[in-house]
PDB file of C-alpha atoms in Angstrom:
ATOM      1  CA  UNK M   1       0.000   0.000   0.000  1.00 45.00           C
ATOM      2  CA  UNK M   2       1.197   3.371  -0.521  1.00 48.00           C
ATOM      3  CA  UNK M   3       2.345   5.889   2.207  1.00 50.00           C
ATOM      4  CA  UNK M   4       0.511   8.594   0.252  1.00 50.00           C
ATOM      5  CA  UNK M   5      -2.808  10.389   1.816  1.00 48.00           C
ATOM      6  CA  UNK M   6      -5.572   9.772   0.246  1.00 45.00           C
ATOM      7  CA  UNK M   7      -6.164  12.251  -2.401  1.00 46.00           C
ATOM      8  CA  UNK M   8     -10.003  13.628  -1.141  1.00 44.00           C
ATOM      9  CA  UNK M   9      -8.098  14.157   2.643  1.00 39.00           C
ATOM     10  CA  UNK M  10      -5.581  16.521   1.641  1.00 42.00           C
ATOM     11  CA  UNK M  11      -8.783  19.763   0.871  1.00 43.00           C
ATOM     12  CA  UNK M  12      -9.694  18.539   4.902  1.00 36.00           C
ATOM     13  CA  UNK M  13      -6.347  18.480   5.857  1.00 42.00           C
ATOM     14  CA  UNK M  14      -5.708  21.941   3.740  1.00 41.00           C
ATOM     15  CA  UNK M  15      -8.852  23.804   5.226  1.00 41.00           C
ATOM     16  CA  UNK M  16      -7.847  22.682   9.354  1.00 47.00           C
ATOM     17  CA  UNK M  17      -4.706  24.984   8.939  1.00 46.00           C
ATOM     18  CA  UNK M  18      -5.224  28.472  10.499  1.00 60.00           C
ATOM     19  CA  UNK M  19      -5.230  31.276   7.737  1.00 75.00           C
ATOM     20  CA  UNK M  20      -1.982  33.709   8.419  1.00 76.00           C
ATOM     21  CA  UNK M  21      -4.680  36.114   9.254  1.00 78.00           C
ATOM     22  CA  UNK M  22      -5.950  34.044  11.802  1.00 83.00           C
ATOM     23  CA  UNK M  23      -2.217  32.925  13.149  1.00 79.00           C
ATOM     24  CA  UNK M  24      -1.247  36.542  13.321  1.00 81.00           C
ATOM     25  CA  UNK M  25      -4.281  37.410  15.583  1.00 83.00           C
ATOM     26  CA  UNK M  26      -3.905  34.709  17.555  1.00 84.00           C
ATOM     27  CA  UNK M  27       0.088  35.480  18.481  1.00 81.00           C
ATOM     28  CA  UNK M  28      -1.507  39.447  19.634  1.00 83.00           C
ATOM     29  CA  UNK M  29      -4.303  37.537  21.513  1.00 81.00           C
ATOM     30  CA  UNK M  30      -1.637  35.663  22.969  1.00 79.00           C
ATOM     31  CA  UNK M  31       0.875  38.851  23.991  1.00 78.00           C
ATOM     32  CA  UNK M  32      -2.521  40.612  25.177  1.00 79.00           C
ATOM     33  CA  UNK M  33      -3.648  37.992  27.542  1.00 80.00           C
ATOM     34  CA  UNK M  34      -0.672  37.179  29.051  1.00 76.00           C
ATOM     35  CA  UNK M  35       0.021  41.089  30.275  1.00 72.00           C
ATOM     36  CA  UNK M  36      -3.523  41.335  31.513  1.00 75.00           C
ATOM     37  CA  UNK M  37      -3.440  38.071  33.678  1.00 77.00           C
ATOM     38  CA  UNK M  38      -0.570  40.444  35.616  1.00 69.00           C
ATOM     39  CA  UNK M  39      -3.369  43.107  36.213  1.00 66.00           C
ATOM     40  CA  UNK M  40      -5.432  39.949  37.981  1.00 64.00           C
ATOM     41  CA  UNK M  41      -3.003  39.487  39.768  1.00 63.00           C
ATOM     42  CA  UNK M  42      -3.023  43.287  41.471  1.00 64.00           C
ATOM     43  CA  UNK M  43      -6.490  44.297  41.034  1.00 62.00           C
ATOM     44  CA  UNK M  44      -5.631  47.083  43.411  1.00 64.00           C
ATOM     45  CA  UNK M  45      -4.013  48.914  41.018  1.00 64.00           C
ATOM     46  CA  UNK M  46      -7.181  49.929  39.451  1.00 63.00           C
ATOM     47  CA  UNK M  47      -7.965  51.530  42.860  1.00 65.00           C
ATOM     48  CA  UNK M  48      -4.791  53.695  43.110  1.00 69.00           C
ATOM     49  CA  UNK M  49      -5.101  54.788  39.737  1.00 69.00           C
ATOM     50  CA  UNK M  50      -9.069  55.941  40.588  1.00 68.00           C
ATOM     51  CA  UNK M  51      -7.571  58.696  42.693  1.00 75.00           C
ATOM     52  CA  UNK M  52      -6.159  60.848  40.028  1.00 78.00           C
ATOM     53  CA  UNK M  53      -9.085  61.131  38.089  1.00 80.00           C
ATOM     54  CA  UNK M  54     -10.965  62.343  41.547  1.00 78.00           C
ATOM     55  CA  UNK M  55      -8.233  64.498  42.380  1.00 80.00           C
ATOM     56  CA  UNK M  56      -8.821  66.083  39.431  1.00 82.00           C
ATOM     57  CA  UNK M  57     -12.984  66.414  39.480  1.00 81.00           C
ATOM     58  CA  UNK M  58     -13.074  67.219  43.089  1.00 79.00           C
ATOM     59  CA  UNK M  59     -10.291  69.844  43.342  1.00 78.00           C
ATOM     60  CA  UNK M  60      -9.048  71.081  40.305  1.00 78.00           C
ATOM     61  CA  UNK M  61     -12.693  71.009  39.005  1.00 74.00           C
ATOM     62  CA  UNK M  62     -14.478  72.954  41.244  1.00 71.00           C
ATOM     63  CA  UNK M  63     -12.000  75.251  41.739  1.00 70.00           C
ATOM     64  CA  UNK M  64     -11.622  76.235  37.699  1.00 71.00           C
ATOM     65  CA  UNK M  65     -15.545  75.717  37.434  1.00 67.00           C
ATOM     66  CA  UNK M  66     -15.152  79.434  39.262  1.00 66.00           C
ATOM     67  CA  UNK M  67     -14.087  80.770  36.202  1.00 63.00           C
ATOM     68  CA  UNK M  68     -16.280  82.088  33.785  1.00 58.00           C
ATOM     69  CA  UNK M  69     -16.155  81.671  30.364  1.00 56.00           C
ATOM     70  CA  UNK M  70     -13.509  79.092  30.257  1.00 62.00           C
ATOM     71  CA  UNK M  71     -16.183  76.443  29.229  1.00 57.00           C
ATOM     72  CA  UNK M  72     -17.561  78.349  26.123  1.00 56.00           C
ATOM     73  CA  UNK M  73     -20.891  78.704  28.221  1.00 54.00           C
ATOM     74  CA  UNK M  74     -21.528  76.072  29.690  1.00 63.00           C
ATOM     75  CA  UNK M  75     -20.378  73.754  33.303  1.00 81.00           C
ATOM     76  CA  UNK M  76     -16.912  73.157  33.202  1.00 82.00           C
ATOM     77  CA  UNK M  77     -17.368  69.906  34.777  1.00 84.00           C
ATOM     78  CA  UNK M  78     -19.188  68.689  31.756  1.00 87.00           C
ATOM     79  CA  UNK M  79     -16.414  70.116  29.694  1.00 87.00           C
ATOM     80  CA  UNK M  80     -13.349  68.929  32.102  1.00 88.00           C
ATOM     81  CA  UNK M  81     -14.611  65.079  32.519  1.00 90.00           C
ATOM     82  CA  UNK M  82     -13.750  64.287  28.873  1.00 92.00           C
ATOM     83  CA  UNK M  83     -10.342  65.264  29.208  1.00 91.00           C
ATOM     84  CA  UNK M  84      -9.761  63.845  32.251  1.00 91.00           C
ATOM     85  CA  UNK M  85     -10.526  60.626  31.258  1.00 91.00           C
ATOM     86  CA  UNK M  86      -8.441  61.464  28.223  1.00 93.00           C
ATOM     87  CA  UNK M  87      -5.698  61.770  30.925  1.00 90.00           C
ATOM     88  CA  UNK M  88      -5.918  59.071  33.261  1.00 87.00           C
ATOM     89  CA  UNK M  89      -5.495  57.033  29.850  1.00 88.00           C
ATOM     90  CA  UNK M  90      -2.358  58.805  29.087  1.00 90.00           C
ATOM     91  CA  UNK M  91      -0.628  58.897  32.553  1.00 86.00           C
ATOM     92  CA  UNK M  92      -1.436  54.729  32.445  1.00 83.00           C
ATOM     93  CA  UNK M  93      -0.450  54.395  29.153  1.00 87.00           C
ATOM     94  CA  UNK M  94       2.826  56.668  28.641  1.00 85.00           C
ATOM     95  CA  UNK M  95       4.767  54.754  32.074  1.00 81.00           C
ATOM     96  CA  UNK M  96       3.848  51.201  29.902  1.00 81.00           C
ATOM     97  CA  UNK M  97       7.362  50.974  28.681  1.00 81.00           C
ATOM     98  CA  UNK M  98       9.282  50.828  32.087  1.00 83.00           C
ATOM     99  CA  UNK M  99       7.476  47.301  32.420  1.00 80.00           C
ATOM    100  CA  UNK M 100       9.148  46.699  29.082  1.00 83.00           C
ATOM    101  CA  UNK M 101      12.305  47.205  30.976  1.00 83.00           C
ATOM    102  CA  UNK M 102      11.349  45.124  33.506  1.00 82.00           C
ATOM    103  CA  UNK M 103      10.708  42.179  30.921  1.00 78.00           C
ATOM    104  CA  UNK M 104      14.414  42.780  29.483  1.00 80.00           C
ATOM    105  CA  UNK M 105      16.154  42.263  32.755  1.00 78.00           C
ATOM    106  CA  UNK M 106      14.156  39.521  34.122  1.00 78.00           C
ATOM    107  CA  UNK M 107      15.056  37.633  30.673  1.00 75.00           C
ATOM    108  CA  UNK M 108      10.818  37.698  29.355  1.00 74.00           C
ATOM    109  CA  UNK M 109      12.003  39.596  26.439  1.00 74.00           C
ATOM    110  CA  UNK M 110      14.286  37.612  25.167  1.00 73.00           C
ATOM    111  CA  UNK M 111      11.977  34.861  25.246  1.00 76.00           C
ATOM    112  CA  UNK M 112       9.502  37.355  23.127  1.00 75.00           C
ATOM    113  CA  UNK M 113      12.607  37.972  20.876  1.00 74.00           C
ATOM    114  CA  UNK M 114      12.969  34.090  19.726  1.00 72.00           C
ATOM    115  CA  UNK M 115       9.634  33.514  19.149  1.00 74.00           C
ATOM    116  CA  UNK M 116       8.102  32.744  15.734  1.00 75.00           C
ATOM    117  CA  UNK M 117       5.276  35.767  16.643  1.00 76.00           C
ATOM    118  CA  UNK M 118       6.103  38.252  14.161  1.00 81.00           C
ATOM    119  CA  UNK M 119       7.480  41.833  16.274  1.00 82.00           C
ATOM    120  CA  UNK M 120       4.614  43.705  15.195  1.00 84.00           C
ATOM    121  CA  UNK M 121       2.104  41.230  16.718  1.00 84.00           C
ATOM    122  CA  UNK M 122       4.678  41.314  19.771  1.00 83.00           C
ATOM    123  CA  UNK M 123       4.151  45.532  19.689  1.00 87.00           C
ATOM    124  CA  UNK M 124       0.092  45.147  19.244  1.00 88.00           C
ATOM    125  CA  UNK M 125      -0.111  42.768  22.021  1.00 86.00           C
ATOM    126  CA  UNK M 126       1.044  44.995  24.580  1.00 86.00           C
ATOM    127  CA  UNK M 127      -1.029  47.870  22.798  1.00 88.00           C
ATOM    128  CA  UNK M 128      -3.956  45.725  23.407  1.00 87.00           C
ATOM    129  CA  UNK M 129      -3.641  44.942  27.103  1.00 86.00           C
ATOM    130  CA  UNK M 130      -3.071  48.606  27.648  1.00 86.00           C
ATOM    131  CA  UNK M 131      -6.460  49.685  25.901  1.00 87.00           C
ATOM    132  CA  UNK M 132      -7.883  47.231  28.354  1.00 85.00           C
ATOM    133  CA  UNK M 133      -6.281  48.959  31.415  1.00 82.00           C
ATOM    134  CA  UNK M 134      -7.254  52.328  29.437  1.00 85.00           C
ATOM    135  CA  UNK M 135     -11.371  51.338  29.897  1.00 87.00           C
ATOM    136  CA  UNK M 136     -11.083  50.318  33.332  1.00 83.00           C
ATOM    137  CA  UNK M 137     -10.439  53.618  34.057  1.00 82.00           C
ATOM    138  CA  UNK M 138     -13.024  54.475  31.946  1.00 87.00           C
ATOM    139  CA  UNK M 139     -15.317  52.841  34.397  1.00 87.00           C
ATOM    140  CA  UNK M 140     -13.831  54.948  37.032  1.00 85.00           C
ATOM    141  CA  UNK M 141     -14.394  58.522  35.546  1.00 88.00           C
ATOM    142  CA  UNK M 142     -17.447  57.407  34.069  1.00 90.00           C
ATOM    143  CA  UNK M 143     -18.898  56.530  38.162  1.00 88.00           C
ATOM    144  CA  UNK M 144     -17.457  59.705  39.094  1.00 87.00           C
ATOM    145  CA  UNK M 145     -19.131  61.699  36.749  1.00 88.00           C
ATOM    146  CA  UNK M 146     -22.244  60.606  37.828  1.00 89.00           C
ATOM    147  CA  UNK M 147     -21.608  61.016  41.119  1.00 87.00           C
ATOM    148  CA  UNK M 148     -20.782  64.529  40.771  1.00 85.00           C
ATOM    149  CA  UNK M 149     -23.707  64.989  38.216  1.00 86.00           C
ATOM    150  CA  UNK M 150     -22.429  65.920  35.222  1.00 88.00           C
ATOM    151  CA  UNK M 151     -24.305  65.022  32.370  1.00 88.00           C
ATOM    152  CA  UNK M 152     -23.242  61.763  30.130  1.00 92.00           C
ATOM    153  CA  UNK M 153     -25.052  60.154  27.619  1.00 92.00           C
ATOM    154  CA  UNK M 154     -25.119  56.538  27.997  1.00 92.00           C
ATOM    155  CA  UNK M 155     -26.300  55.730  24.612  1.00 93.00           C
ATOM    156  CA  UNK M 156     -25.054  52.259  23.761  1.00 94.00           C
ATOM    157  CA  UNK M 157     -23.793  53.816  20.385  1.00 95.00           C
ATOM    158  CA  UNK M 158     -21.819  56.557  22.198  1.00 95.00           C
ATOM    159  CA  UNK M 159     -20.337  54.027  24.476  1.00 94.00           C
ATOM    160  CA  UNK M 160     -18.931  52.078  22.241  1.00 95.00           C
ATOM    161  CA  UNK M 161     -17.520  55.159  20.554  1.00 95.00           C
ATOM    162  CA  UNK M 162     -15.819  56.263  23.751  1.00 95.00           C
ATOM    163  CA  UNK M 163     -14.712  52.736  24.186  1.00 94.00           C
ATOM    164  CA  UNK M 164     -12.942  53.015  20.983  1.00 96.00           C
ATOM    165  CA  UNK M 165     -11.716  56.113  21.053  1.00 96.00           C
ATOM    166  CA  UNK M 166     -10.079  54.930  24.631  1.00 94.00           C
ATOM    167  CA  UNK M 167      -8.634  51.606  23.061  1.00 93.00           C
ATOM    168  CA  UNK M 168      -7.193  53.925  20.072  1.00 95.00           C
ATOM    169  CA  UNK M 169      -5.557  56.420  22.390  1.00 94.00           C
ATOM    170  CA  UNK M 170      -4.270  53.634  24.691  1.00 93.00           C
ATOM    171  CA  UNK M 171      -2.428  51.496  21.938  1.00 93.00           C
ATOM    172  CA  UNK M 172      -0.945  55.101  20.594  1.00 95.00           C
ATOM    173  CA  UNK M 173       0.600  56.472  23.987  1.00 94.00           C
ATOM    174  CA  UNK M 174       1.547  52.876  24.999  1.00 91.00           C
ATOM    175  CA  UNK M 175       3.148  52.159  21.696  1.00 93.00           C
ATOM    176  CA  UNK M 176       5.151  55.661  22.082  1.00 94.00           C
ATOM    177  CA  UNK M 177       6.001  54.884  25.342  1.00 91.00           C
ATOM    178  CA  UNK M 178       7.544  51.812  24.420  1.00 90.00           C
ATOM    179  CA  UNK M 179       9.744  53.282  21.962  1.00 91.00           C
ATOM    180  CA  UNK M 180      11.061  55.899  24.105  1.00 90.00           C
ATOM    181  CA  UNK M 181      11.991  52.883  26.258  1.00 88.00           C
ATOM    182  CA  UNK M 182      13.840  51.461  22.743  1.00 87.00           C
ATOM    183  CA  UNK M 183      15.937  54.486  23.070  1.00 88.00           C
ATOM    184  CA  UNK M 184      16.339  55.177  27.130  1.00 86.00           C
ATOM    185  CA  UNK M 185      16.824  51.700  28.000  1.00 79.00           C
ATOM    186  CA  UNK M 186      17.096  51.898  31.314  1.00 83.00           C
ATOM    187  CA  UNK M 187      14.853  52.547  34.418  1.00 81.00           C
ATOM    188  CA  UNK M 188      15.932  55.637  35.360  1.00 82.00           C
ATOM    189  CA  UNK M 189      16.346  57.816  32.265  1.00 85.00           C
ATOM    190  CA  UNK M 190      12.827  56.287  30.824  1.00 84.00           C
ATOM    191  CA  UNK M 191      11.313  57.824  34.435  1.00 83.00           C
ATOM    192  CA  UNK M 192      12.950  61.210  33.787  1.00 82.00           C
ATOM    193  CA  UNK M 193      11.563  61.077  30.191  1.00 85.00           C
ATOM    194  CA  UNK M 194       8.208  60.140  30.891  1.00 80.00           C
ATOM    195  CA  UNK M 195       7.792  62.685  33.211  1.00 79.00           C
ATOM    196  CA  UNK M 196       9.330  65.673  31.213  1.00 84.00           C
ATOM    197  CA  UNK M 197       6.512  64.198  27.871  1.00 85.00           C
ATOM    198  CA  UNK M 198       3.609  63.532  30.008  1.00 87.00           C
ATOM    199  CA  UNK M 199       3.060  67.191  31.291  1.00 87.00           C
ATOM    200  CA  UNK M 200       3.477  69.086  28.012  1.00 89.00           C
ATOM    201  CA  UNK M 201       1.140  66.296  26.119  1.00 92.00           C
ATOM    202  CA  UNK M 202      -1.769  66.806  28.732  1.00 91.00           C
ATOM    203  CA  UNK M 203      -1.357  70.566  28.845  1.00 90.00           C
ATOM    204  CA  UNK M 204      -0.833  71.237  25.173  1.00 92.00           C
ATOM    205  CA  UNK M 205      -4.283  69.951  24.407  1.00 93.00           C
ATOM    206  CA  UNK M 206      -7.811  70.821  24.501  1.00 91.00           C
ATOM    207  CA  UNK M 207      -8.758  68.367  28.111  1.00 90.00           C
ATOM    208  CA  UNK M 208      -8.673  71.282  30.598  1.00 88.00           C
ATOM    209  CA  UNK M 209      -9.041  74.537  28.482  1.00 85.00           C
ATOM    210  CA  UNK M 210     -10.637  75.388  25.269  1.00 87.00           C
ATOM    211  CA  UNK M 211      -8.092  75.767  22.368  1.00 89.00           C
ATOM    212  CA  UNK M 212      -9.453  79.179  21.931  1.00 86.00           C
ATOM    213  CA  UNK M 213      -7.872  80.586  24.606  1.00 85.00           C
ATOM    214  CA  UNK M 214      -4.045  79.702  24.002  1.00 89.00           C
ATOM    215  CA  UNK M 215      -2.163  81.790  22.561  1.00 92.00           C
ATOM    216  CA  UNK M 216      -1.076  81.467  18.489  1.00 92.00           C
ATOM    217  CA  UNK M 217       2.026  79.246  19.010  1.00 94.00           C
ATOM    218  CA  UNK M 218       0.525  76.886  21.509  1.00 93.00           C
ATOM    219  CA  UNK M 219      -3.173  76.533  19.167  1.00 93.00           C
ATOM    220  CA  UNK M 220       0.203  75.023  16.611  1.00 94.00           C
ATOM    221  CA  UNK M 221       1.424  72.770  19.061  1.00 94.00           C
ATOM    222  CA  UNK M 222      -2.073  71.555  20.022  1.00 94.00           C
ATOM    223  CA  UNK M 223      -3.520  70.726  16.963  1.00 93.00           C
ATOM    224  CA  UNK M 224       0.072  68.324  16.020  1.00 94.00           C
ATOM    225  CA  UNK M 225      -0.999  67.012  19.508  1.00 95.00           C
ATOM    226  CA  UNK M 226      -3.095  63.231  19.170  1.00 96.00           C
ATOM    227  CA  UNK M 227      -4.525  63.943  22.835  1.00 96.00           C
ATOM    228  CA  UNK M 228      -6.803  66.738  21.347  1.00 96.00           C
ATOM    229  CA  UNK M 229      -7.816  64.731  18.785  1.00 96.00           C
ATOM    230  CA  UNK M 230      -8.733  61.651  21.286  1.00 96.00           C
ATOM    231  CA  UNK M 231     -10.442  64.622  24.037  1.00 96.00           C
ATOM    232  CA  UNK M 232     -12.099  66.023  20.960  1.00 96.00           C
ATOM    233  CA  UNK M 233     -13.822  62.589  20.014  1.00 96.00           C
ATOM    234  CA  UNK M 234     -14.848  61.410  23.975  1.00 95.00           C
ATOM    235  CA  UNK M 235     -16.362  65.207  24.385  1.00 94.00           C
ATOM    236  CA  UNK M 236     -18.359  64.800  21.997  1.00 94.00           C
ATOM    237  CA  UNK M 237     -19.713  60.822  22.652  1.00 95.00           C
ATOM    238  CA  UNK M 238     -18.997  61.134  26.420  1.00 95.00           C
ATOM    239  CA  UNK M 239     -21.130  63.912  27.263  1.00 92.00           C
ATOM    240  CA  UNK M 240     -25.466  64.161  26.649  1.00 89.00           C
ATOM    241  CA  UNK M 241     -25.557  66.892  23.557  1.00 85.00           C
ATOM    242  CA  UNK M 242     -21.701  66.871  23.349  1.00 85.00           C
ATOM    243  CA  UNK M 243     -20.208  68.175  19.664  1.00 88.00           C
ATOM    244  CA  UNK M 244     -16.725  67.341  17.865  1.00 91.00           C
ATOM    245  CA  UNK M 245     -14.544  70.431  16.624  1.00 92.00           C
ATOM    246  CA  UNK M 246     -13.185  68.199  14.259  1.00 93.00           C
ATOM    247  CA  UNK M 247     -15.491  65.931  13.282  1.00 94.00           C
ATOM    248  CA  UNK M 248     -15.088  62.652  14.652  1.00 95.00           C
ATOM    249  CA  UNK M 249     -14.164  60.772  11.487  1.00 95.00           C
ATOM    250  CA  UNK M 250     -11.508  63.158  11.689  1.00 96.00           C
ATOM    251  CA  UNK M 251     -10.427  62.611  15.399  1.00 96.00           C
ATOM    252  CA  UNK M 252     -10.629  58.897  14.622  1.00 96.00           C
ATOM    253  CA  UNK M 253      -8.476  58.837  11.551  1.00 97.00           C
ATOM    254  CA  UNK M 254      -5.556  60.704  12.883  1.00 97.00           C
ATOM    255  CA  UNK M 255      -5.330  58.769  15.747  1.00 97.00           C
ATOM    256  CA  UNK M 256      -5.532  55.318  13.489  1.00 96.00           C
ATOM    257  CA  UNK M 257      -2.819  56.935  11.362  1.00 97.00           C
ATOM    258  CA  UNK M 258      -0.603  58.234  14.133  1.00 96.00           C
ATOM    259  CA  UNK M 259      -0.855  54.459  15.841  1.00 95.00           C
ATOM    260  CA  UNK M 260      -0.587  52.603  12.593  1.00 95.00           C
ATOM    261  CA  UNK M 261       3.292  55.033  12.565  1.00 96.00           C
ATOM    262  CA  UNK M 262       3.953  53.902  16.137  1.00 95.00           C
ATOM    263  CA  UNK M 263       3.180  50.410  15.511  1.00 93.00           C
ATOM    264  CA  UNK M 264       5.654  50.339  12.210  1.00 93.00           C
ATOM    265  CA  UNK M 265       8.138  52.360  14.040  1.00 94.00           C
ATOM    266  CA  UNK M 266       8.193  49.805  17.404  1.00 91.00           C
ATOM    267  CA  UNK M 267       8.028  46.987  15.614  1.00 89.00           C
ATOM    268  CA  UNK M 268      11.420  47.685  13.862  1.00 89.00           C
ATOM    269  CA  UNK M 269      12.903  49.124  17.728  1.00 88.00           C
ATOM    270  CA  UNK M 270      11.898  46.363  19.770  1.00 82.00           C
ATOM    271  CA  UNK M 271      14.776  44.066  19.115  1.00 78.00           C
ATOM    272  CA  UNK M 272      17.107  46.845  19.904  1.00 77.00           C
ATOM    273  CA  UNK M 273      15.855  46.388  23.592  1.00 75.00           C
ATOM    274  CA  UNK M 274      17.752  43.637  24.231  1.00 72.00           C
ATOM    275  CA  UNK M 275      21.562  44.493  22.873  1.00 67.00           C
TER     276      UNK M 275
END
């Protein structure tokens, strides 16, 4: 007898194989679930993280919401929440790399490194786990809000915008964090970094101020800045009557575009973490 298949098993045999698509999804799955098992493990940082976001609408809040006029018209709660949710995303996402540095010197990474998953799946992976840590804290400014009255729309359409909108701008700042820890390296200098970017990304943007009311050079600065684009997209799904400066097919593809870059631009850095 021959050692040959049988011609009418090899289609079967043929159509059980995963399609690259499928392989390549499953690799990011893989990376994705694997970093958010560690956030099971400490579910209390979810709790310490709530506090900045309260900080914010409790104190800073109510203070500015003294102002008038700084909200085109209307409560600057309404006006503030969107932007800092905006934040709380960024201040989780930009610190994402120094775990990256972590993985290097415990030896993780170079595990990562000699696997078959190409790097780009490796870089999406993490982006992933960090949009889910991005809408946890969703949750958070989203119970505050309430709390403190200010009115959001809980339209099931507008919540799955702002979920969106949150996973986009999670993947982009965690994907730029983890370059800048490509280039730092090391624990220390990525902590200096991170703190010198974070401040002038949060304040060179629309989440605490109109644009309006910066002067010419810093209206430049802002609208290069993906952070507007992201607070311009959750004011305007996050809030009951909210609008969109932009346009939020607008907000949406610029931050797509800027995290498609970030993605390319990791994905070639990454193996550079480990020499």
């Amino acid at each position: 007898m021959s050692d040959r298949p049988a011609p009418a098993l090899a289609p079967i045999r043929e159509a059980a194989l995963p399609s690259p698509a499928m392989g390549y999804l499953t690799q990011v799955y893989a990376v994705a679930a694997a970093e958010i098992q560690k956030l099971g493990h400490d579910p209390s940082e979810l709790l310490t993280r709530a506090l900045q976001p309260a900080i914010w609408l409790l104190l800073f809040g109510q203070v500015m919401a003294q102002v008038r006029g700084i909200a085109d018209g209307g409560r600057y709660l309404d006006f503030l929440a969107p932007g800092i949710l905006a934040q709380s995303v960024l201040f989780a996402a930009i610190f994402y790399g120094i775990a990256v540095i972590w993985e290097r010197d415990l030896g993780v990474l170079h595990r990562y490194m000699v696997s078959p998953a190409p790097r780009s799946a490796l870089v999406l992976g993490k982006a992933a786990s960090s949009a889910v840590r991005g809408l946890s804290q969703a949750v958070i400014v989203y119970g505050l809000a309430v709390l403190m009255g200010i009115e959001v729309s809980f339209s099931p359409v507008h919540i799955a915008g702002v979920a969106l909108f949150i996973a986009i701008g999670s993947a982009l700042f965690s994907t730029f964090s983890l370059i800048i820890a490509c280039i730092v390296k090391t624990r220390e200098r990525f902590m200096g970094i991170g703190q010198v970017l974070t401040m002038p990304i949060f304040f060179a943007s629309n989440a605490i101020y109109p644009i309006e009311l910066m002067p010419a050079w810093l209206r430049a600065v802002s609208s290069a800045n993906p952070l507007t684009y992201e607070v311009d997209g959750l004011r305007a799904l996050m809030l009951a009557g909210g609008t969109s400066k932009y346009g939020l097919g607008v907000d949406l593809a610029i931050l797509t575009a800027v995290t498609a870059l970030l993605v390319a631009i990791a994905a070639r850095m990454y193996p550079r973490l480990t020499s």
